[in-house]
Coordinates of N, CA, C and O in Angstrom, one line a residue:
X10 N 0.8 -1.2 0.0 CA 0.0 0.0 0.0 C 0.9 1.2 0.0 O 2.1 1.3 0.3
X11 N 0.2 2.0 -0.3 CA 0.9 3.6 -0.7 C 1.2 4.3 0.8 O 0.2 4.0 1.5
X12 N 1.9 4.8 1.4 CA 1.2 5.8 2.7 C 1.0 7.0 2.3 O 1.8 7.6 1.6
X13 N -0.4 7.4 2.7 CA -1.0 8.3 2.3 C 0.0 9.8 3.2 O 0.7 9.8 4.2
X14 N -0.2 11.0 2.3 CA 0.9 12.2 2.1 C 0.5 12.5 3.8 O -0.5 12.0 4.4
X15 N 1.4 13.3 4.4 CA 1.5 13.6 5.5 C 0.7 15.3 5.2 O 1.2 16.2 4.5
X16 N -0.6 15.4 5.9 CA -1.5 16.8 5.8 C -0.2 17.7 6.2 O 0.3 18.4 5.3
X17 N 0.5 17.6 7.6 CA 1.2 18.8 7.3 C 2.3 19.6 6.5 O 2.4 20.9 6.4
X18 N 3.1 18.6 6.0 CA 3.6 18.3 4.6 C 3.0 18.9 3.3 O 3.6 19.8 2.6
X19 N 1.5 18.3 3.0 CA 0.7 18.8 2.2 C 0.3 20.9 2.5 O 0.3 21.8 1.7
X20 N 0.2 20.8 3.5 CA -0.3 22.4 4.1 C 0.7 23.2 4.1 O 0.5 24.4 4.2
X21 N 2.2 22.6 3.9 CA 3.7 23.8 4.4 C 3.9 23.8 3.0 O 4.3 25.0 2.8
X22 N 3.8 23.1 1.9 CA 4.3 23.3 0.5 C 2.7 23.5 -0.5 O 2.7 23.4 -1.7
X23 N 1.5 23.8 0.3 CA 0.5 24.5 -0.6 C 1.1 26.0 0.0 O 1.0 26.8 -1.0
X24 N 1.7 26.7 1.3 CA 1.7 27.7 1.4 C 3.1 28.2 1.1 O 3.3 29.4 1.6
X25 N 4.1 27.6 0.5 CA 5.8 27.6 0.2 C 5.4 28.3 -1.3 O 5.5 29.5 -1.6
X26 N 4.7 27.0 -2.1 CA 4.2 27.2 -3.6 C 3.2 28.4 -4.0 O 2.0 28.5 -3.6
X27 N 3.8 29.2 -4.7 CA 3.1 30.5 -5.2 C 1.8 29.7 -6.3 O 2.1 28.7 -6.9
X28 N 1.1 30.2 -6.3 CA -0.3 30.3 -6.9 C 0.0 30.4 -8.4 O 0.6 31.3 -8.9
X29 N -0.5 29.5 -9.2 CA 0.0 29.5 -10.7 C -1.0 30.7 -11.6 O -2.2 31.0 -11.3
X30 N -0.4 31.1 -12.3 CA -1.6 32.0 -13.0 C -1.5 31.5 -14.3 O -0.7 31.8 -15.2
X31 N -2.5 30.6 -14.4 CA -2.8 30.1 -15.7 C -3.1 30.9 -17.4 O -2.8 30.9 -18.6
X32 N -3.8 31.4 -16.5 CA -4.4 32.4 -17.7 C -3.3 33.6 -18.2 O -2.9 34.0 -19.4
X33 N -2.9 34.1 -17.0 CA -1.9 35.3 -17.8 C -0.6 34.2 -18.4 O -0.2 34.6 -19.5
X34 N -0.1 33.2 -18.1 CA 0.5 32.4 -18.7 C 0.4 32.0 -20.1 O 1.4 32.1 -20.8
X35 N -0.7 31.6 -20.3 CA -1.2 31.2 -21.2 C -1.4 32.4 -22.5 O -1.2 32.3 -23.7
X36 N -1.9 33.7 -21.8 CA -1.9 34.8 -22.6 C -0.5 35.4 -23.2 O -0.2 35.6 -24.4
X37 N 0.3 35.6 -22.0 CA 1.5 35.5 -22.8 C 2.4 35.0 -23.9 O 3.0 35.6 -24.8
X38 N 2.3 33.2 -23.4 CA 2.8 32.7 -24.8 C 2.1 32.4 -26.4 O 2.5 32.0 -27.5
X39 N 0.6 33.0 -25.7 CA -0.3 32.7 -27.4 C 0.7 34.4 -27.9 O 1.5 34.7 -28.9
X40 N 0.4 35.1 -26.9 CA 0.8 36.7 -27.8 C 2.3 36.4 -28.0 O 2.4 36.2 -29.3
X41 N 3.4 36.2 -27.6 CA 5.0 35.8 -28.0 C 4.6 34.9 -28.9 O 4.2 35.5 -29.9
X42 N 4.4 33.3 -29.1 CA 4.6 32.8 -30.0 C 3.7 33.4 -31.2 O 4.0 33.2 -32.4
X43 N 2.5 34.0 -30.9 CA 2.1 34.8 -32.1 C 3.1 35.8 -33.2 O 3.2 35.8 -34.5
X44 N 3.6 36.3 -32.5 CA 4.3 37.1 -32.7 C 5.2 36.5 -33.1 O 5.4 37.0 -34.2
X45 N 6.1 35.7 -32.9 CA 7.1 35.0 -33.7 C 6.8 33.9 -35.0 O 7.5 33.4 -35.9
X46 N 5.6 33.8 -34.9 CA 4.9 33.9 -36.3 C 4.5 34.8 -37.1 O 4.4 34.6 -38.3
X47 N 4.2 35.9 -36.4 CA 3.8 37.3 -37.5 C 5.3 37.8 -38.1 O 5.4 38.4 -39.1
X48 N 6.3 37.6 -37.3 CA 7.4 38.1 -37.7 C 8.1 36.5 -38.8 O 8.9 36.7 -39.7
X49 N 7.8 35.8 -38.5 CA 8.2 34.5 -39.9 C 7.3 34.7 -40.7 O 7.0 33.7 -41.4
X50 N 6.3 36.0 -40.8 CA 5.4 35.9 -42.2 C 6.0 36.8 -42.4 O 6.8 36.6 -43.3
X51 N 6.1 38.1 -41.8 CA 7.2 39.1 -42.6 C 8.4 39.1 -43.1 O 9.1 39.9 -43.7
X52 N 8.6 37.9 -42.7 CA 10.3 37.6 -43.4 C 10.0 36.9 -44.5 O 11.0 36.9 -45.2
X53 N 8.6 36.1 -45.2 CA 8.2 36.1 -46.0 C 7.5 36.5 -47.1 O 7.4 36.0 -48.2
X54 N 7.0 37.5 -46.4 CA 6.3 38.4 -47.6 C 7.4 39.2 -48.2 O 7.3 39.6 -49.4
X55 N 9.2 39.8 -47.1 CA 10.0 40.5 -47.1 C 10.4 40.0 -48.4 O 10.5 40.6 -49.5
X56 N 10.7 38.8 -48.2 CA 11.5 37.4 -49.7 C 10.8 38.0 -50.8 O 11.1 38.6 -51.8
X57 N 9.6 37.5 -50.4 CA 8.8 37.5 -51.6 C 9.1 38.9 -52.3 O 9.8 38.8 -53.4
X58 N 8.8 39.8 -52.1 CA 9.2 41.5 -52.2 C 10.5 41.4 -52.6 O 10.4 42.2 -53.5
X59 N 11.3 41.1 -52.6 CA 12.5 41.3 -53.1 C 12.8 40.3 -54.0 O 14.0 39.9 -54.1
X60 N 11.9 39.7 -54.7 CA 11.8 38.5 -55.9 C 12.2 37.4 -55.5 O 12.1 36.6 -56.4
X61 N 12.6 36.9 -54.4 CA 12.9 35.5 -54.3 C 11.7 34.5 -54.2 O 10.7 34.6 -53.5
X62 N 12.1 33.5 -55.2 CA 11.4 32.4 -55.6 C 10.5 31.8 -54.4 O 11.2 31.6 -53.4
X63 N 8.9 31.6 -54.3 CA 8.5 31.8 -53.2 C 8.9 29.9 -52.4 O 9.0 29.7 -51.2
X64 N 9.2 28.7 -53.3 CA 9.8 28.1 -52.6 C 11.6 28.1 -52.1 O 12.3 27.2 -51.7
X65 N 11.8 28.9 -52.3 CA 13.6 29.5 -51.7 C 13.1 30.0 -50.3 O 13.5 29.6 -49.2
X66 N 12.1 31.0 -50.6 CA 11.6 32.1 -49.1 C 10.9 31.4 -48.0 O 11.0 31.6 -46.8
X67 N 10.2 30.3 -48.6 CA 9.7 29.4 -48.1 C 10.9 28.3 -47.0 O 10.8 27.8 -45.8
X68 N 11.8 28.2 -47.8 CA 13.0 27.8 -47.1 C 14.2 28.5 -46.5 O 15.3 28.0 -46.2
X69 N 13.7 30.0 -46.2 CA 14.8 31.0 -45.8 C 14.2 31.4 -44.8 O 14.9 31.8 -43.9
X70 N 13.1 31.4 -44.5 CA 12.3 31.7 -43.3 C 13.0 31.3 -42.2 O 13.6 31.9 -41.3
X71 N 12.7 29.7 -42.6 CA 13.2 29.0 -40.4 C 14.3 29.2 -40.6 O 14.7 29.8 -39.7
X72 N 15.1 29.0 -41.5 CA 16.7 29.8 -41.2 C 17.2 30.7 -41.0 O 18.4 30.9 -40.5
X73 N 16.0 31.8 -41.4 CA 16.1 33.2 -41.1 C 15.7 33.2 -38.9 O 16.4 33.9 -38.1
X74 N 14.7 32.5 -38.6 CA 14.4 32.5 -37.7 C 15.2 31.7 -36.5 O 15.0 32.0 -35.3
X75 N 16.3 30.5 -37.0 CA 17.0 29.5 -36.4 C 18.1 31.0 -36.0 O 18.2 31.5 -34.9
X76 N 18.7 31.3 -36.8 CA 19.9 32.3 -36.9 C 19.5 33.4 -36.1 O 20.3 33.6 -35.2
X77 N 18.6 34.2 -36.1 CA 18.5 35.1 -35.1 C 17.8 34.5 -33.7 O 17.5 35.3 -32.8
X78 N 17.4 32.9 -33.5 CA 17.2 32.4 -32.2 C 18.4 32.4 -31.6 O 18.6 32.6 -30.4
X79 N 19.6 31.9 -32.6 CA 20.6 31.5 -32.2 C 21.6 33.0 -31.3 O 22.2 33.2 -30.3
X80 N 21.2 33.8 -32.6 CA 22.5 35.3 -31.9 C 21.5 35.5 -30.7 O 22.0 35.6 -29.6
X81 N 20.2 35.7 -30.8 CA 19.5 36.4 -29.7 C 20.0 35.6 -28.3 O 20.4 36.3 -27.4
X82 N 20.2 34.3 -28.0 CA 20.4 33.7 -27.1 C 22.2 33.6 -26.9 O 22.9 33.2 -25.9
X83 N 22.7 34.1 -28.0 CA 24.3 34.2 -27.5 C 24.4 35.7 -26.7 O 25.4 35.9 -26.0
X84 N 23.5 36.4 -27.0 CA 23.2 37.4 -26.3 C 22.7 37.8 -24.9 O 22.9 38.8 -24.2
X85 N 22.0 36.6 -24.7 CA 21.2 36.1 -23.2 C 19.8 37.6 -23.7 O 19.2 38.2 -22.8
X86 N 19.6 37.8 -24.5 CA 18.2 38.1 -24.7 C 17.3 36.7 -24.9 O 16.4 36.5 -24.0
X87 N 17.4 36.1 -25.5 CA 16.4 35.1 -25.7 C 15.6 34.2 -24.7 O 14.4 33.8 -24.8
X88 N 16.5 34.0 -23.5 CA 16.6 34.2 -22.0 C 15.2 34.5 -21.5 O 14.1 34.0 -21.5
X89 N 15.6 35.5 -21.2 CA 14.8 36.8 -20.9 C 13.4 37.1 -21.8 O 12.5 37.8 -21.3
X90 N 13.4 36.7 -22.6 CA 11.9 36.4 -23.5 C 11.3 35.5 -23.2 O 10.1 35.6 -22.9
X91 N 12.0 34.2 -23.1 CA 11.5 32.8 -22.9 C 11.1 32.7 -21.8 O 10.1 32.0 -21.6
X92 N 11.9 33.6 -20.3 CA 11.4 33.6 -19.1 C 10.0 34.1 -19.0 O 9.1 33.5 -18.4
X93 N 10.0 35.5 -19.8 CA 8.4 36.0 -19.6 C 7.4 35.3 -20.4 O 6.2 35.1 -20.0
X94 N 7.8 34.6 -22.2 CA 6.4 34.3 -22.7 C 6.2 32.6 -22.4 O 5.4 31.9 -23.0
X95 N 7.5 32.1 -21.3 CA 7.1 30.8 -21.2 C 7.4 29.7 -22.7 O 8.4 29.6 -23.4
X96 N 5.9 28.9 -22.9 CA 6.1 27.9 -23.9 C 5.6 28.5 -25.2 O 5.2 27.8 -26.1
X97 N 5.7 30.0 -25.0 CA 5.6 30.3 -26.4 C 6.8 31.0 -27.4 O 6.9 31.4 -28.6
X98 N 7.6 30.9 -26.3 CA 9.1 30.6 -27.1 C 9.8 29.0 -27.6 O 10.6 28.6 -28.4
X99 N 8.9 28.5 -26.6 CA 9.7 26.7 -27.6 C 8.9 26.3 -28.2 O 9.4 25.2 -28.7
X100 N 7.4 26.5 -28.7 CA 7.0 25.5 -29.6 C 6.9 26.1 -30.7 O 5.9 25.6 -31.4
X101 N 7.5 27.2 -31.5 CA 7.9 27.2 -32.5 C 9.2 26.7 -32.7 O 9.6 26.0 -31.8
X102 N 9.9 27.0 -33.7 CA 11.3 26.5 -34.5 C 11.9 27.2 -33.6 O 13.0 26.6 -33.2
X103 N 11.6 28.8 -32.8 CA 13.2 29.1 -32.1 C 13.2 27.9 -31.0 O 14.2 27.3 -30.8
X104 N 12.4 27.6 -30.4 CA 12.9 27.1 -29.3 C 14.0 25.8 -29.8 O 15.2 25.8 -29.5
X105 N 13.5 25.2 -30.4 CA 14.8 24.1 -31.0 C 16.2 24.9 -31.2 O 17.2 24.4 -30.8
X106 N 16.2 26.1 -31.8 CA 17.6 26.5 -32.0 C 17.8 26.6 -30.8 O 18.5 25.7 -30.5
X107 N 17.5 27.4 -29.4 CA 17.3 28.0 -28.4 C 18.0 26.2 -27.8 O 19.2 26.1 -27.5
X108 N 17.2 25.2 -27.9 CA 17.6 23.8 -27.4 C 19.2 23.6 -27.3 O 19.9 23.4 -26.3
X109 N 19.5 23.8 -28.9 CA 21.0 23.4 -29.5 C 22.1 24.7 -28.8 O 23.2 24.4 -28.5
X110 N 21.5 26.1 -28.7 CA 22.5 27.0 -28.9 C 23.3 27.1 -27.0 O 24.4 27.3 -26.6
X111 N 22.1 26.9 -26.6 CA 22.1 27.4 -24.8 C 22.8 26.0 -24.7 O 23.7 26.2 -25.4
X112 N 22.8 25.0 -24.3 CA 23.4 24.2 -23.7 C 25.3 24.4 -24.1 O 26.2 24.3 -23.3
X113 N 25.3 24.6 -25.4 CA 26.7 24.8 -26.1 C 26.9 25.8 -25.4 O 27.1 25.3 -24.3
X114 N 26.9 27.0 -25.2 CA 27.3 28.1 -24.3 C 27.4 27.8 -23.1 O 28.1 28.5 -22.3
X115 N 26.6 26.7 -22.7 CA 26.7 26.6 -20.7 C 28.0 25.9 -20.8 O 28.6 26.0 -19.7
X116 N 28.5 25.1 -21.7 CA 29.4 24.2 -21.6 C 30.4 24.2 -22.0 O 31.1 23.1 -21.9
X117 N 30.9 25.5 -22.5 CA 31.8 25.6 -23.4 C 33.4 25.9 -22.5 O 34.4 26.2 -23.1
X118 N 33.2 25.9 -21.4 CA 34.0 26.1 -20.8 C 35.2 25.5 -20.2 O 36.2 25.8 -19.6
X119 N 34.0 23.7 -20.7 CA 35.1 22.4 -20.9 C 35.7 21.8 -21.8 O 36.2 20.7 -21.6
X120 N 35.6 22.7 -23.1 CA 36.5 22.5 -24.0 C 35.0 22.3 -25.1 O 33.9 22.3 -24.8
X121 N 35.9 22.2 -26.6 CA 35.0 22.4 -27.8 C 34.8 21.0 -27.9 O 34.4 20.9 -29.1
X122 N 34.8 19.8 -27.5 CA 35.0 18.4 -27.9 C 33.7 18.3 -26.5 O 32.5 18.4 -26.7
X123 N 34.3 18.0 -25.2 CA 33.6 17.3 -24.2 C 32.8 18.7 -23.7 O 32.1 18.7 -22.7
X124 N 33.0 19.6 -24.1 CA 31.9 20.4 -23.6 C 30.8 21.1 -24.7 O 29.5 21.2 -24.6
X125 N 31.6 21.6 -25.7 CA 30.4 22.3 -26.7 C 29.6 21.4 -27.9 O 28.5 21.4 -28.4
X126 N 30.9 20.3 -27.9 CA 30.3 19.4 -28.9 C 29.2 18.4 -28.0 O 28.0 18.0 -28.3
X127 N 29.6 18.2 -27.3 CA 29.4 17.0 -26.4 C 27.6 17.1 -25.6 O 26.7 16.3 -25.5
X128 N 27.8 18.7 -25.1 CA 25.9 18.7 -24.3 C 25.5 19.6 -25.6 O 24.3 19.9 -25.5
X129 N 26.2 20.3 -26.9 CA 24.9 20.6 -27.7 C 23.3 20.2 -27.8 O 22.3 20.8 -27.5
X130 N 23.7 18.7 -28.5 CA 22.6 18.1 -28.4 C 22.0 17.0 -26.9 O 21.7 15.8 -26.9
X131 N 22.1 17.4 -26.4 CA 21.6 17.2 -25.2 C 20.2 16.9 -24.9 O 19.6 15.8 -24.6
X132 N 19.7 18.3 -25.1 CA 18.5 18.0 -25.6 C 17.8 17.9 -26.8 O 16.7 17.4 -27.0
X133 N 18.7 18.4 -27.8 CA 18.1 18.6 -28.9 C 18.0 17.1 -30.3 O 17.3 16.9 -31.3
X134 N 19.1 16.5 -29.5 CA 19.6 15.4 -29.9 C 18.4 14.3 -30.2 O 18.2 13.9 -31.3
X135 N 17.6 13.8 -29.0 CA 16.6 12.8 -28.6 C 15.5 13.2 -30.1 O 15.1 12.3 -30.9
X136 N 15.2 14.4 -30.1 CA 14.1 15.2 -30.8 C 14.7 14.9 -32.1 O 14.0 14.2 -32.7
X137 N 16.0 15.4 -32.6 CA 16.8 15.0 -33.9 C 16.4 13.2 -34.1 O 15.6 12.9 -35.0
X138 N 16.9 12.4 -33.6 CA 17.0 11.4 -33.3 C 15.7 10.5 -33.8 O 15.7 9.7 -34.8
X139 N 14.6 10.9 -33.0 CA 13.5 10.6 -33.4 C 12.5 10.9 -34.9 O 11.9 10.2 -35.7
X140 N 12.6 12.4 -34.7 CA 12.1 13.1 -35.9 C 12.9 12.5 -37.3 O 12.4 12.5 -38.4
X141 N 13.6 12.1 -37.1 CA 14.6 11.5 -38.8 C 14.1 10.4 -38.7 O 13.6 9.9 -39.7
X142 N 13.9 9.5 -37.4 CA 13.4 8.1 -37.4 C 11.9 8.0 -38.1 O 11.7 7.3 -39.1
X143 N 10.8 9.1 -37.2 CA 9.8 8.9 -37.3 C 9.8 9.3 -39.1 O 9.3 8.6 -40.0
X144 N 10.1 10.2 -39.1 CA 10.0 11.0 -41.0 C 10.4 9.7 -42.1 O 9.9 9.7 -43.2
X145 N 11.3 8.7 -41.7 CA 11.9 7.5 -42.1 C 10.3 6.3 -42.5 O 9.8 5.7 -43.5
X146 N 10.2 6.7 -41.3 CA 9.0 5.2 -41.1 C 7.7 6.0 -42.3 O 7.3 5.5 -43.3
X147 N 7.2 7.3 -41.6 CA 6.1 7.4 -42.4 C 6.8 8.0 -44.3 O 6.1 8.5 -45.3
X148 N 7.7 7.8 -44.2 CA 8.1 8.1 -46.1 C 8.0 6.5 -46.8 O 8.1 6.2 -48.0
X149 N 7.8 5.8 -45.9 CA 8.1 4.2 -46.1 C 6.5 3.9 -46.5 O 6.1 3.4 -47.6
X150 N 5.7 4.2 -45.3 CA 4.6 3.8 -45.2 C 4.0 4.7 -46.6 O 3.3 4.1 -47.4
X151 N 4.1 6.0 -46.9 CA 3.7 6.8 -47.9 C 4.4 5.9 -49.4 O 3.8 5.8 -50.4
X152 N 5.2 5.6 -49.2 CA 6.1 5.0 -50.3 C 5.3 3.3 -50.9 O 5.0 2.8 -52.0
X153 N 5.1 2.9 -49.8 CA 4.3 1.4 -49.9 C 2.8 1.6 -50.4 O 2.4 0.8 -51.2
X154 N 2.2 2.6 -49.8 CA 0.9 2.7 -50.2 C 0.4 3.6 -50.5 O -0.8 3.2 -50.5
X155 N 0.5 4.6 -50.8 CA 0.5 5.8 -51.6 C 0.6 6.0 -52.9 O -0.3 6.0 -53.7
X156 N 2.1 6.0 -53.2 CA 2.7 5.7 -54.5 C 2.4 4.9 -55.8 O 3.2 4.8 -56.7

């Protein structure tokens, strides 16, 4: 059997733990990650406007957006964004660069091999890892019966 949580235990860490605010949470990262969508359509319509082929712009976008996740966070701005809008900095594409870029910076101080090479993908690795796997299986499955 389980033993059941000790009430006073329960009562010292309901009043330790600050009160979650769902909602302004939640408001925040729809408006940030909004926004980091409104700003990957203006880097597309930007393309577009300046004649690049709309599948080129189409592929200059998240690179446009990987690269400035990347300097913003060498900067420790990105930080500081992600602190305030929460998960509406990682479920778009910056957060993945944000994944790759921050751990290489925390680590870099143990050399370019066992430290920058080494926790880059850390986290970002598992996600790489899988997504090539998963993209693998369903090109297979589209390939078998699709085709």
């Amino acid at each position: 059997m389980k033993p059941s949580p000790d009430p006073e235990y329960a009562k010292m860490t309901k009043q330790a733990s600050p009160p979650s605010k769902k909602v302004q949470n939640a408001a925040k990262a729809f408006l940030v990650g909004g926004l980091i969508c409104c700003l990957g359509q203006g880097f597309l319509d930007l393309y577009l406007y300046l004649g690049i082929k709309e599948e080129t712009a189409k592929l200059a976008v998240p690179i446009t957006l990987i690269v400035l996740t990347a300097i913003l966070t060498g900067l420790g701005v990105f930080g500081k964004i992600a602190k305030f809008a929460g998960a509406g900095t990682f479920v778009p594409i910056t957060g993945f660069a944000n994944s790759v870029v921050a751990p290489a910076l925390d680590f870099q101080s143990e050399g370019r091999i066992l430290g920058t090479g080494a926790k880059m993908f850390t986290l970002a690795g598992p996600v790489i890892v899988y997504g090539c796997s998963a993209a693998a299986v369903f090109g297979l499955i589209y390939y078998c019966f699709v085709l």
